[in-house]
Short mmCIF file of C-alpha atoms in Angstrom, two decimals:
data_model
loop_
_atom_site.label_atom_id
_atom_site.label_comp_id
_atom_site.label_asym_id
_atom_site.label_seq_id
_atom_site.Cartn_x
_atom_site.Cartn_y
_atom_site.Cartn_z
CA MET A 133 177.64 93.07 111.20
CA LYS A 134 175.35 92.39 114.13
CA VAL A 135 174.43 88.70 114.30
CA VAL A 136 171.75 87.32 116.63
CA VAL A 137 171.89 83.57 117.19
CA ILE A 138 168.81 82.07 118.82
CA GLY A 139 169.84 79.02 120.84
CA GLY A 140 173.55 79.56 120.37
CA SER A 141 174.81 77.56 123.37
CA GLY A 142 173.92 74.15 121.93
CA HIS A 143 175.56 71.72 119.54
CA ILE A 144 175.72 73.99 116.50
CA GLY A 145 176.28 77.26 118.35
CA THR A 146 179.27 75.81 120.21
CA TYR A 147 181.14 75.88 116.90
CA LEU A 148 179.31 78.63 115.01
CA LEU A 149 179.61 81.53 117.45
CA PRO A 150 183.42 81.40 117.67
CA LYS A 151 183.57 81.44 113.85
CA LEU A 152 181.35 84.52 113.76
CA VAL A 153 183.39 86.36 116.40
CA LYS A 154 186.66 85.56 114.65
CA ALA A 155 185.17 86.91 111.42
CA GLY A 156 184.62 90.26 113.13
CA HIS A 157 180.87 90.14 113.73
CA GLU A 158 179.11 91.52 116.79
CA VAL A 159 177.42 88.41 118.19
CA ILE A 160 174.43 88.18 120.52
CA ASN A 161 173.51 84.76 121.88
CA ILE A 162 169.85 84.30 122.79
CA THR A 163 169.74 81.68 125.52
CA ARG A 164 167.57 80.47 128.36
CA GLY A 165 170.72 80.51 130.50
CA GLN A 166 170.53 76.78 131.23
CA SER A 167 173.45 75.48 129.19
CA LYS A 168 177.05 76.27 128.36
CA PRO A 169 178.93 75.58 125.11
CA TYR A 170 180.23 72.04 124.76
CA LYS A 171 183.71 73.28 123.88
CA ALA A 172 185.66 76.10 125.52
CA ASP A 173 186.89 78.93 123.31
CA PRO A 174 188.24 82.36 124.37
CA THR A 175 186.04 84.07 121.78
CA TRP A 176 183.01 83.40 123.99
CA GLU A 177 184.20 86.30 126.13
CA GLU A 178 183.22 88.56 123.23
CA VAL A 179 179.73 87.07 122.80
CA LYS A 180 176.92 89.06 124.41
CA PRO A 181 174.44 86.71 126.15
CA MET A 182 170.78 87.67 126.31
CA ILE A 183 168.40 85.62 128.45
CA LEU A 184 165.10 84.91 126.67
CA ASP A 185 162.86 81.85 126.70
CA ARG A 186 160.81 81.32 123.57
CA ASP A 187 158.36 79.08 125.41
CA LYS A 188 157.64 81.72 128.06
CA GLU A 189 157.59 84.87 125.91
CA LEU A 190 154.08 84.45 124.49
CA ASN A 191 151.82 86.41 122.11
CA GLY A 192 154.71 87.41 119.87
CA ASP A 193 156.74 89.04 122.66
CA PHE A 194 159.76 86.84 121.93
CA GLU A 195 159.81 87.82 118.26
CA LYS A 196 159.32 91.51 119.11
CA LYS A 197 162.35 91.44 121.40
CA ILE A 198 164.44 89.81 118.68
CA ALA A 199 163.27 92.45 116.19
CA GLU A 200 164.17 95.23 118.61
CA LEU A 201 167.81 94.13 118.44
CA ASN A 202 167.74 95.28 114.79
CA ALA A 203 170.30 92.70 113.69
CA ASP A 204 171.71 92.34 110.20
CA ILE A 205 171.65 88.54 110.50
CA VAL A 206 169.41 86.26 112.56
CA VAL A 207 170.31 82.59 112.92
CA ASP A 208 167.31 80.67 114.30
CA LEU A 209 168.45 77.32 115.70
CA ILE A 210 165.47 76.45 117.90
CA ASN A 211 162.39 77.14 115.79
CA PHE A 212 160.11 74.11 115.73
CA SER A 213 156.81 75.24 114.22
CA LEU A 214 155.32 77.05 111.27
CA GLU A 215 153.59 79.50 113.60
CA GLU A 216 156.91 80.45 115.18
CA THR A 217 158.34 80.97 111.70
CA LYS A 218 155.44 83.18 110.66
CA ARG A 219 155.70 85.32 113.80
CA MET A 220 159.46 85.66 113.45
CA THR A 221 159.49 86.64 109.79
CA GLU A 222 156.68 89.13 110.30
CA ALA A 223 158.53 90.74 113.23
CA LEU A 224 161.78 91.00 111.27
CA LYS A 225 160.34 92.59 108.11
CA ASN A 226 160.84 96.21 109.13
CA THR A 227 164.31 95.85 110.64
CA ASN A 228 167.84 95.99 109.28
CA LEU A 229 167.68 92.27 108.49
CA SER A 230 169.69 91.16 105.48
CA HIS A 231 169.71 87.42 106.18
CA TYR A 232 167.54 85.00 108.19
CA LEU A 233 168.93 81.48 108.53
CA PHE A 234 166.47 78.80 109.64
CA CYS A 235 167.62 75.48 111.10
CA SER A 236 165.48 72.72 109.61
CA SER A 237 166.33 68.99 109.58
CA ILE A 238 166.78 66.09 107.21
CA TRP A 239 163.71 64.71 109.03
CA ALA A 240 161.65 67.08 106.90
CA HIS A 241 162.19 64.68 103.96
CA GLY A 242 160.44 61.66 105.44
CA LYS A 243 160.99 58.24 103.89
CA ALA A 244 163.79 57.96 101.35
CA THR A 245 163.01 56.76 97.83
CA ILE A 246 165.83 57.74 95.45
CA PHE A 247 169.47 58.22 96.51
CA PRO A 248 171.10 60.58 96.95
CA ILE A 249 168.31 62.76 98.31
CA VAL A 250 168.51 66.37 97.13
CA GLU A 251 167.21 69.34 99.07
CA ASP A 252 164.41 70.38 96.76
CA GLN A 253 162.67 67.08 96.01
CA PRO A 254 159.11 66.56 97.31
CA LYS A 255 158.96 65.96 101.05
CA PHE A 256 156.75 63.50 102.92
CA PRO A 257 157.48 63.92 106.66
CA LEU A 258 156.70 61.06 109.03
CA ASP A 259 156.05 62.96 112.24
CA GLU A 260 154.98 66.35 113.55
CA TYR A 261 158.56 67.53 114.03
CA GLY A 262 159.45 66.85 110.40
CA LEU A 263 156.12 68.20 109.19
CA GLN A 264 156.58 71.53 110.95
CA LYS A 265 160.13 71.86 109.62
CA ALA A 266 158.95 71.11 106.07
CA LYS A 267 156.08 73.60 106.34
CA SER A 268 158.43 76.30 107.63
CA GLU A 269 160.84 75.66 104.78
CA GLU A 270 158.04 75.88 102.21
CA TYR A 271 156.71 79.06 103.81
CA LEU A 272 160.14 80.73 103.88
CA HIS A 273 160.89 79.93 100.25
CA HIS A 274 157.46 81.26 99.25
CA LEU A 275 158.17 84.43 101.20
CA TYR A 276 161.49 84.81 99.40
CA ARG A 277 159.89 84.40 95.98
CA GLN A 278 156.92 86.65 96.68
CA GLU A 279 158.40 89.32 98.93
CA SER A 280 162.19 88.86 98.63
CA PHE A 281 162.42 87.99 102.32
CA PRO A 282 166.15 87.14 102.74
CA GLU A 283 166.04 83.55 103.98
CA THR A 284 168.16 80.42 103.84
CA VAL A 285 167.29 76.95 105.19
CA ILE A 286 169.92 74.61 106.64
CA MET A 287 169.03 70.91 107.11
CA PRO A 288 171.38 69.06 109.51
CA GLY A 289 171.67 65.29 109.76
CA GLN A 290 172.50 63.38 112.94
CA ILE A 291 174.51 66.08 114.69
CA SER A 292 177.47 64.54 116.49
CA GLY A 293 180.49 65.66 118.47
CA PRO A 294 182.24 65.35 121.83
CA GLY A 295 180.20 66.05 124.91
CA TRP A 296 176.75 64.66 124.17
CA VAL A 297 175.03 61.39 123.32
CA ILE A 298 175.29 60.66 119.60
CA MET A 299 173.23 58.30 117.47
CA ASN A 300 174.42 54.73 118.13
CA PRO A 301 174.56 51.67 115.80
CA VAL A 302 170.95 50.73 116.59
CA ALA A 303 169.76 54.25 115.69
CA ASN A 304 168.82 55.54 119.13
CA HIS A 305 170.49 57.40 122.03
CA ASP A 306 171.27 54.49 124.35
CA TYR A 307 174.99 55.19 124.71
CA MET A 308 175.48 51.95 126.65
CA VAL A 309 175.34 50.18 123.28
CA PHE A 310 178.87 51.57 122.85
CA GLY A 311 179.68 50.23 126.31
CA LYS A 312 178.56 46.74 125.31
CA ILE A 313 180.73 46.86 122.22
CA ALA A 314 183.69 48.16 124.25
CA ARG A 315 183.39 45.12 126.53
CA GLY A 316 183.12 42.74 123.59
CA GLU A 317 179.48 41.87 124.31
CA GLU A 318 176.87 40.97 121.71
CA ILE A 319 174.47 43.57 120.34
CA ALA A 320 171.29 43.08 118.31
CA LEU A 321 170.45 45.01 115.14
CA PRO A 322 166.93 45.27 113.72
CA ASN A 323 166.23 43.52 110.42
CA PHE A 324 169.43 43.02 108.37
CA GLY A 325 171.19 46.16 109.61
CA MET A 326 170.98 47.72 106.16
CA GLU A 327 169.17 50.91 107.17
CA THR A 328 171.33 54.03 107.12
CA LEU A 329 172.33 56.94 109.33
CA HIS A 330 173.93 60.16 108.15
CA HIS A 331 176.07 61.64 110.92
CA VAL A 332 177.67 65.06 110.72
CA HIS A 333 180.10 66.80 113.04
CA ALA A 334 178.58 69.87 114.71
CA ASP A 335 181.55 71.87 113.44
CA ASP A 336 180.60 71.00 109.86
CA VAL A 337 176.99 72.03 110.49
CA ALA A 338 178.33 75.33 111.78
CA GLN A 339 180.42 75.58 108.63
CA VAL A 340 177.29 75.37 106.45
CA PHE A 341 175.66 78.22 108.38
CA PHE A 342 178.87 80.25 108.30
CA ASN A 343 179.44 79.68 104.58
CA ALA A 344 175.83 80.60 103.81
CA ILE A 345 176.37 83.90 105.61
CA ASN A 346 179.60 84.53 103.70
CA HIS A 347 178.01 83.59 100.36
CA ARG A 348 174.74 85.35 101.04
CA LYS A 349 173.68 86.02 97.45
CA ALA A 350 174.15 82.40 96.42
CA ALA A 351 172.43 81.15 99.59
CA LEU A 352 169.27 83.28 99.53
CA GLY A 353 166.11 81.32 98.84
CA GLU A 354 167.92 77.98 99.05
CA SER A 355 167.96 74.93 101.29
CA PHE A 356 171.23 73.14 102.06
CA HIS A 357 171.86 69.75 103.63
CA ALA A 358 174.35 69.89 106.49
CA VAL A 359 175.68 66.34 106.54
CA GLY A 360 178.96 64.55 105.94
CA GLU A 361 180.21 63.10 102.68
CA GLU A 362 178.79 59.64 103.34
CA SER A 363 176.12 57.78 105.25
CA ILE A 364 176.58 54.41 106.97
CA THR A 365 174.49 51.29 107.49
CA LEU A 366 173.71 50.11 110.99
CA LEU A 367 175.80 47.01 110.27
CA GLY A 368 178.75 49.02 108.97
CA TYR A 369 178.53 51.30 112.00
CA ALA A 370 178.48 48.39 114.45
CA GLN A 371 181.39 46.70 112.72
CA ALA A 372 183.41 49.93 112.82
CA MET A 373 182.80 50.24 116.56
CA TYR A 374 183.96 46.68 117.27
CA ARG A 375 187.13 47.48 115.30
CA TYR A 376 187.56 50.75 117.19
CA PHE A 377 187.43 48.98 120.55
CA LYS A 378 189.60 46.12 119.22
CA GLN A 379 186.92 43.56 119.96
CA GLU A 380 185.73 40.57 117.99
CA GLU A 381 182.51 41.34 116.17
CA ARG A 382 179.42 39.94 117.92
CA ILE A 383 176.28 41.04 116.09
CA LYS A 384 172.95 39.28 115.81
CA PHE A 385 169.99 40.24 113.66
CA LEU A 386 166.37 40.22 114.82
CA SER A 387 163.13 40.91 112.98
CA TRP A 388 161.57 44.24 113.91
CA ASN A 389 159.08 42.68 116.35
CA GLU A 390 161.77 40.51 117.90
CA TRP A 391 164.09 43.48 118.24
CA CYS A 392 161.38 45.53 119.96
CA GLU A 393 160.76 42.69 122.43
CA TYR A 394 164.53 42.39 122.99
CA THR A 395 164.97 46.16 123.51
CA LYS A 396 161.87 46.75 125.66
CA ASN A 397 162.45 50.48 126.22
CA PRO A 398 159.58 52.33 124.40
CA ASP A 399 161.62 55.52 123.93
CA TYR A 400 164.55 53.69 122.32
CA ILE A 401 162.18 51.71 120.10
CA ASP A 402 160.39 54.88 118.98
CA ARG A 403 163.64 56.69 118.19
CA THR A 404 165.02 53.72 116.27
CA TYR A 405 161.84 53.37 114.23
CA TYR A 406 161.81 56.98 113.08
CA HIS A 407 165.50 56.98 112.23
CA ILE A 408 165.56 53.75 110.25
CA ALA A 409 162.24 54.46 108.54
CA ARG A 410 163.92 57.51 106.95
CA SER A 411 167.26 55.84 106.16
CA GLY A 412 168.61 58.52 103.88
CA ASN A 413 171.74 59.40 102.00
CA PHE A 414 171.68 63.16 101.53
CA SER A 415 173.49 65.04 98.78
CA ILE A 416 175.77 67.97 99.63
CA GLU A 417 176.54 68.85 96.02
CA LYS A 418 174.49 72.06 96.14
CA GLY A 419 176.33 73.22 99.24
CA LYS A 420 179.67 72.48 97.62
CA ARG A 421 178.71 74.31 94.44
CA LEU A 422 177.01 77.40 95.82
CA ILE A 423 178.60 78.12 99.20
CA GLY A 424 181.87 76.19 99.16
CA TYR A 425 180.91 73.61 101.78
CA LYS A 426 183.64 71.06 102.39
CA PRO A 427 183.23 68.78 105.43
CA ARG A 428 186.30 68.73 107.66
CA PHE A 429 185.41 65.40 109.25
CA THR A 430 184.71 62.01 107.77
CA LEU A 431 181.81 60.06 109.23
CA LEU A 432 184.06 57.71 111.20
CA GLU A 433 186.25 60.57 112.45
CA THR A 434 183.10 62.26 113.75
CA ILE A 435 181.85 59.12 115.50
CA GLU A 436 185.24 58.18 116.93
CA GLU A 437 185.82 61.66 118.39
CA SER A 438 182.45 61.48 120.12
CA VAL A 439 182.99 57.96 121.45
CA SER A 440 186.52 58.82 122.60
CA TYR A 441 185.05 61.59 124.72
CA MET A 442 182.67 59.10 126.33
CA VAL A 443 185.55 56.73 127.09
CA GLU A 444 187.81 59.47 128.47
CA ASN A 445 185.03 60.73 130.73
CA ASN A 446 184.11 57.26 132.03
CA TRP A 447 180.53 57.35 130.76
CA PHE A 448 180.29 53.57 130.53
CA ASP A 449 181.81 52.99 133.99
CA GLN A 450 179.46 55.53 135.59
CA ALA A 451 176.38 53.96 134.01
CA GLN A 452 177.27 50.54 135.46
CA LYS A 453 177.51 51.75 139.06
#
């Protein structure tokens, strides 16, 4: 089948597109041409790149060009608003489309209340990003129920893997926190370090998309979490990193206001707030039951592979110069 992947050169696409090619699909990667896959694979030679920029193709032109490809499957990895979702679904209605897969986020849930969080419980997003994802999900499921539009929603957690900055033990993207731990220095956690993160290897996120395509009938009209088997507290994460670097644990705890004053960087503070305010543990039982999802990587395997890449590529040394 012809598969169009919008934004296929990023974290998820790096692992998804090779799976699709190996399965015998004709794959078109919609890209702005600014990035390359994080991991080399010979199957990329068989992927057809198409340069399109969603932000520059206005007035529905982007969606029209996607529709003109007349694909059987469209995987939309970079859709961030309800309006984009409405334009895309409308454009695809009179094509050969048999499956539209929308990349949402666990951020659509908002603050956690009962664990584990399941895909279909009421959502209370905390920010515009999560709100738009939640609205798109609701719209797509309504469209499936009312018009049989063939959609599936995938909700990744903290996507991790070698080659990019992953979520650190203080719930932001300051990768020098790992550097401090590697040197045996002290780090500060907000509150008691009991808030949680739910990492997932990008390859496992790709698996959820791939399995949903392969189990289309079971996946239609459904949302699936794309996370690992377990979540981890900030404290547990920090402790695991000190063990990984064979350093004595040096962790202090600060109240939220004290931690903000200690951290100073507004961007890091903002990112940490939104991650720990959600603090979820997300169920993957539906994915296991309906589409055979089985994570290949444990949470610590995912984190350690990512951190090993940073070490091997001298990220911490470069940042100190």
